[in-house]
Short mmCIF file of C-alpha atoms in Angstrom, two decimals:
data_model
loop_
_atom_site.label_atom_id
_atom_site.label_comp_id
_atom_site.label_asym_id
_atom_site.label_seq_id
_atom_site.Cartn_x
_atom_site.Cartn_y
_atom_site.Cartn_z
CA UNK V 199 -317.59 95.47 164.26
CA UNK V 200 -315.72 92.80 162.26
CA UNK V 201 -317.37 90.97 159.55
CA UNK V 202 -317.62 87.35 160.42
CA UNK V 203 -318.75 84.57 158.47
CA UNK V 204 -322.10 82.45 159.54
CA UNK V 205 -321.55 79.66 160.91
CA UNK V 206 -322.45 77.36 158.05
CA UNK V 207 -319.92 78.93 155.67
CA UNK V 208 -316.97 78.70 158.64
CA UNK V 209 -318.16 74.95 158.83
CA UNK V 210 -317.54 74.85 155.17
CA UNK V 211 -314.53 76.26 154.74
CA UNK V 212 -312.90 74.18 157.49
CA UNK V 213 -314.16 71.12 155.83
CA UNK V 214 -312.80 72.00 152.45
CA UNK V 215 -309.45 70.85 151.60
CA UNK V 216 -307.01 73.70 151.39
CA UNK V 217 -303.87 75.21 153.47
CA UNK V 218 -305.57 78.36 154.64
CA UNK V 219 -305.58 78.32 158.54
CA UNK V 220 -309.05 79.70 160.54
CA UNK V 221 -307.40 83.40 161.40
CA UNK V 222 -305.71 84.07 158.07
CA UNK V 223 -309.58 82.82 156.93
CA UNK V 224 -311.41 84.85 159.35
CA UNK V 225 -309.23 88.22 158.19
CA UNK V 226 -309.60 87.39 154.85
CA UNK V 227 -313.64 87.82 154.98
CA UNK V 228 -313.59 90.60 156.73
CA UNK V 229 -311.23 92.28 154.11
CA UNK V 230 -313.40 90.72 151.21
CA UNK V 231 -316.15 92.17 152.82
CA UNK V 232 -314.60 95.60 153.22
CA UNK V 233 -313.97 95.74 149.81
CA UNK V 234 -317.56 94.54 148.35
CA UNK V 235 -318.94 97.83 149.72
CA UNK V 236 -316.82 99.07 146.27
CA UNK V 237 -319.50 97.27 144.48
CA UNK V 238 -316.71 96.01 142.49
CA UNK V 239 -315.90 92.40 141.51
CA UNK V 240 -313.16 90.32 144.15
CA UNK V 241 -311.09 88.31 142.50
CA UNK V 242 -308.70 85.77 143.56
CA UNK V 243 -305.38 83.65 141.99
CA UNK V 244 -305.10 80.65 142.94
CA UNK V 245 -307.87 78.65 144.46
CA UNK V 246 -306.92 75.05 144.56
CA UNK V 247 -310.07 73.21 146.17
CA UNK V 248 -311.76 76.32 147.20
CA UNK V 249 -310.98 76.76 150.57
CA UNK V 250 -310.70 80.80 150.57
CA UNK V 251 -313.22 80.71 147.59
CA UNK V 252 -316.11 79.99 150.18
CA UNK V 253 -315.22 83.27 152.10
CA UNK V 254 -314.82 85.03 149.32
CA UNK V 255 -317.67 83.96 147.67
CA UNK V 256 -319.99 84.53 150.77
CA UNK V 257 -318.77 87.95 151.13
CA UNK V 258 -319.30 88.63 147.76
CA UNK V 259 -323.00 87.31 148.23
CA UNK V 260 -323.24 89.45 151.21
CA UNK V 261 -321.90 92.58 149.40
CA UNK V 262 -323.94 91.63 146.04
CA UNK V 263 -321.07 91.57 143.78
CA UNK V 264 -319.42 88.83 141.95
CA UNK V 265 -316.43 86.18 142.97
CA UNK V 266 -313.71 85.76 140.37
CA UNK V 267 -311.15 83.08 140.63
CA UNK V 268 -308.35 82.28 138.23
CA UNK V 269 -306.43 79.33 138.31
CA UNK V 270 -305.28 76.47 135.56
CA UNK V 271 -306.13 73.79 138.34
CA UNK V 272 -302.69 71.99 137.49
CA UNK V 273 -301.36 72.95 140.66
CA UNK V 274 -298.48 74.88 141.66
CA UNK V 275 -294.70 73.64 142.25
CA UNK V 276 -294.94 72.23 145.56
CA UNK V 277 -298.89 70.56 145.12
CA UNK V 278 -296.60 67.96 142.46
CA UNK V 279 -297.03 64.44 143.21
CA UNK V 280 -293.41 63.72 145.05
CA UNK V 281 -293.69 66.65 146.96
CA UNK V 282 -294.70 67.13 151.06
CA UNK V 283 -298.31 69.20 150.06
CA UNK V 284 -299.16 66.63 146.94
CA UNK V 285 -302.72 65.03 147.90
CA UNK V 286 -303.18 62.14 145.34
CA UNK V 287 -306.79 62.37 144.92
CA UNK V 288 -306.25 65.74 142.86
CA UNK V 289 -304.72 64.06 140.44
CA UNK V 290 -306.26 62.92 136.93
CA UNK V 291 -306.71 59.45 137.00
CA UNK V 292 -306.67 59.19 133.35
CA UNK V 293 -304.13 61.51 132.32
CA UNK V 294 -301.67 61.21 135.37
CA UNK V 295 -301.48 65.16 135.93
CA UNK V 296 -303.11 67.05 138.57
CA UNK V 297 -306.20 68.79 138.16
CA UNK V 298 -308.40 70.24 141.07
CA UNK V 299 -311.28 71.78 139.53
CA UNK V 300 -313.41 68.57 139.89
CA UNK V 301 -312.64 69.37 144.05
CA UNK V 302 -312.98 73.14 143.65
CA UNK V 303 -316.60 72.40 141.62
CA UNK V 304 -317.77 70.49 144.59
CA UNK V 305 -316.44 72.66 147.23
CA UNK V 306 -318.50 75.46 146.16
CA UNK V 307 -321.66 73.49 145.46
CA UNK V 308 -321.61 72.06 148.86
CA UNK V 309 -320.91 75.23 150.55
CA UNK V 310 -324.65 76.74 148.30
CA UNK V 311 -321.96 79.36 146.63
CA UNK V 312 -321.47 78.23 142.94
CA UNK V 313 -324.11 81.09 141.63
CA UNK V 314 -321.79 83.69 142.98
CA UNK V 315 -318.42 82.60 141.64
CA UNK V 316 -317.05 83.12 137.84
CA UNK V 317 -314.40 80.58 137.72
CA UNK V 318 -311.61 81.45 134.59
CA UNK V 319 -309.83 78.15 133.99
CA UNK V 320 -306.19 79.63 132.77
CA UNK V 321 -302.93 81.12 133.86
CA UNK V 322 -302.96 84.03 135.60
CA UNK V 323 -301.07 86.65 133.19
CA UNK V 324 -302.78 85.11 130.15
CA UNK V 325 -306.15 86.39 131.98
CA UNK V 326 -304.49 89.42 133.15
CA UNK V 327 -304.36 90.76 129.73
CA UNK V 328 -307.83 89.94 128.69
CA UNK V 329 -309.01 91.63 131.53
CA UNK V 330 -310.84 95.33 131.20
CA UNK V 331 -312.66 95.53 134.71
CA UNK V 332 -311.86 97.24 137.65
CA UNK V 333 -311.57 95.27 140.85
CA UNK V 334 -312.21 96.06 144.75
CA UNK V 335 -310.46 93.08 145.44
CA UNK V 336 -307.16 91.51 144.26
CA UNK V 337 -305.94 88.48 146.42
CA UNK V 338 -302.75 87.00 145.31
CA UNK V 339 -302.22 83.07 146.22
CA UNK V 340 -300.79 81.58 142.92
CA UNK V 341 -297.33 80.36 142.28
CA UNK V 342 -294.89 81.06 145.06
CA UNK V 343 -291.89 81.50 142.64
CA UNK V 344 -291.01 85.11 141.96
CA UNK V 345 -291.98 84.72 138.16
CA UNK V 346 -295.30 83.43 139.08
CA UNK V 347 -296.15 85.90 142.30
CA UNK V 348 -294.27 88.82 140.16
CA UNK V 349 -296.53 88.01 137.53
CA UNK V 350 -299.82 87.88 139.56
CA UNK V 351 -298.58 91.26 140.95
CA UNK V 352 -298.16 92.94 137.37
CA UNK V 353 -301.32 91.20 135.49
CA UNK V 354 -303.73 92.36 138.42
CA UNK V 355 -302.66 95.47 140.23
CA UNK V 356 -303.36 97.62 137.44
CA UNK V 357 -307.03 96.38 137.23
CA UNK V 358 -307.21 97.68 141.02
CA UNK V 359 -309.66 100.29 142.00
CA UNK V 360 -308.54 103.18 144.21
CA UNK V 361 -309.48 102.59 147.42
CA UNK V 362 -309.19 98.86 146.70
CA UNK V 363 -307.58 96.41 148.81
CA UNK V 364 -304.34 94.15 147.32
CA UNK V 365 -304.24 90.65 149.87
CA UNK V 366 -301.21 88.58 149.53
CA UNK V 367 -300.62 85.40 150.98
CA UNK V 368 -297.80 83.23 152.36
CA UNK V 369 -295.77 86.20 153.21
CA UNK V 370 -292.74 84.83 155.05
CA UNK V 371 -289.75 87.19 156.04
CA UNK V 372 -287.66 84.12 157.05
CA UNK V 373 -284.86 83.45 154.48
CA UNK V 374 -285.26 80.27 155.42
CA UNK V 375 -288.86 79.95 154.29
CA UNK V 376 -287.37 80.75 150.52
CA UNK V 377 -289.38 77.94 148.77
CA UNK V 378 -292.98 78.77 150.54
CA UNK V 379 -292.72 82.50 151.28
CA UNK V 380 -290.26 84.49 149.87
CA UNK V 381 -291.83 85.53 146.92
CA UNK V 382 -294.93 86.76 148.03
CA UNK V 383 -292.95 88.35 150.53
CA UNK V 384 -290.98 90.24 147.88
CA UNK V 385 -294.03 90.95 145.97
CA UNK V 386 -295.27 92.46 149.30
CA UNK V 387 -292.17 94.57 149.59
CA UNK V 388 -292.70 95.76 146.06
CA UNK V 389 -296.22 96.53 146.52
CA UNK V 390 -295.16 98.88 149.26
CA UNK V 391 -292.36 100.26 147.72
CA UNK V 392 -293.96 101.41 145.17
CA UNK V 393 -296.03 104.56 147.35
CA UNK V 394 -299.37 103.14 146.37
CA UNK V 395 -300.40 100.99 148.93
CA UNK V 396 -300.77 101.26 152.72
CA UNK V 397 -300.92 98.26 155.27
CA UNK V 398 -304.23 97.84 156.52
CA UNK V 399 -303.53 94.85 158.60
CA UNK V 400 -301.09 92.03 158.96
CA UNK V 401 -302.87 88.37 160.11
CA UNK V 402 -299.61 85.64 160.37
CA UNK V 403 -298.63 85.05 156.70
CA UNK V 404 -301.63 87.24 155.25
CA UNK V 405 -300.77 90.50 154.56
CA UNK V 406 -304.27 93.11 153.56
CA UNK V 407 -302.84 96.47 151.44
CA UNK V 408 -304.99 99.38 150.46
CA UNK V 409 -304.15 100.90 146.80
CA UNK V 410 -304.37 104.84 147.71
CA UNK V 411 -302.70 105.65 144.43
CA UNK V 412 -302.19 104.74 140.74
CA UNK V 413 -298.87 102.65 140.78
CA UNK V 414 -296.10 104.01 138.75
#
């Protein structure tokens, strides 16, 4: 059977503000779930307000391992004030920029979660190279430009564990969806390409890999 959130966290996450729809949610936990039984940290870039942190978070509770997020809270390209996705109360009223870890913060201590989350406050590849431990979980939602998503894809992939499952995000095959999807769809591509992952499942724009061998 399919893991499923409780009903208290899937209350939670569809209160918190985000862009993650209910199935892409629901597959998302069940994948983060999957891969706890690795006893291996899950991490995730890009969080925003912690939408897809709750789920993540609770199935790391539920598998007893440990949440990672990474994210410089200064939003990506299209969360700008000007553009469609801009929400203006993520934006520093003092300094005029945006910043989304005061939302994030609160998202996960409403939602009971914040003791099972390690938040890194940064940009992804700067992270990346810090980072020494292996990973069960790697679940790409950053910048959708190909140097940001290429980057996520290079700075994390290594750090995942055979067996390990690689999520990505916003994967959109439509040329014409160049500016919200095209990226991760090309880091998708790569990731298959490249003879060490297999498609587990595909849940609209989500798209769940499984590393079976080192990347060359």
């Amino acid at each position: 059977m399919t893991a499923a959130p409780t009903p208290e966290i899937l209350a939670a996450f569809e209160a918190a503000e985000g862009f993650m729809p209910l199935d892409e949610g629901l597959a998302l936990y069940a994948a983060a779930v999957e891969a706890g039984g690795l006893g291996l940290p899950l991490l995730e870039v890009g969080s925003y307000c912690g939408r897809s942190t709750i789920l993540l978070a609770d199935a790391a509770r539920r598998a007893g391992v440990t949440a990672v997020t990474v994210d410089h809270h200064r939003g990506s390209e299209e969360q700008q004030p000007g553009w469609d996705y801009h929400d203006p109360r993520t934006v520093d009223p003092e300094l005029g920029v945006m910043d989304t870890l005061p939302m994030f913060r609160r998202t996960l201590h409403r939602a009971g979660l914040e003791d099972h989350v390690v938040a890194l406050v940064g940009r992804s590849p700067q992270v990346a190279a810090l980072w020494n431990t292996p990973l069960g979980l790697v679940f790409v939602d950053g910048g959708h430009t190909d140097e940001h998503a290429g980057a996520d894809y290079e700075g994390w992939v290594p750090h995942l564990a055979p067996g390990g499952l690689l999520l990505i995000h916003d994967v959109f095959p439509d040329p014409r969806d160049e500016f919200t999807g095209q990226a991760p769809y090309r880091v998708y591509l790569r990731a298959l390409a490249s003879g060490a992952f297999t498609e587990v499942s595909v849940t609209d724009s989500l798209r769940v890999l499984r590393r079976t061998r080192a990347t060359g």
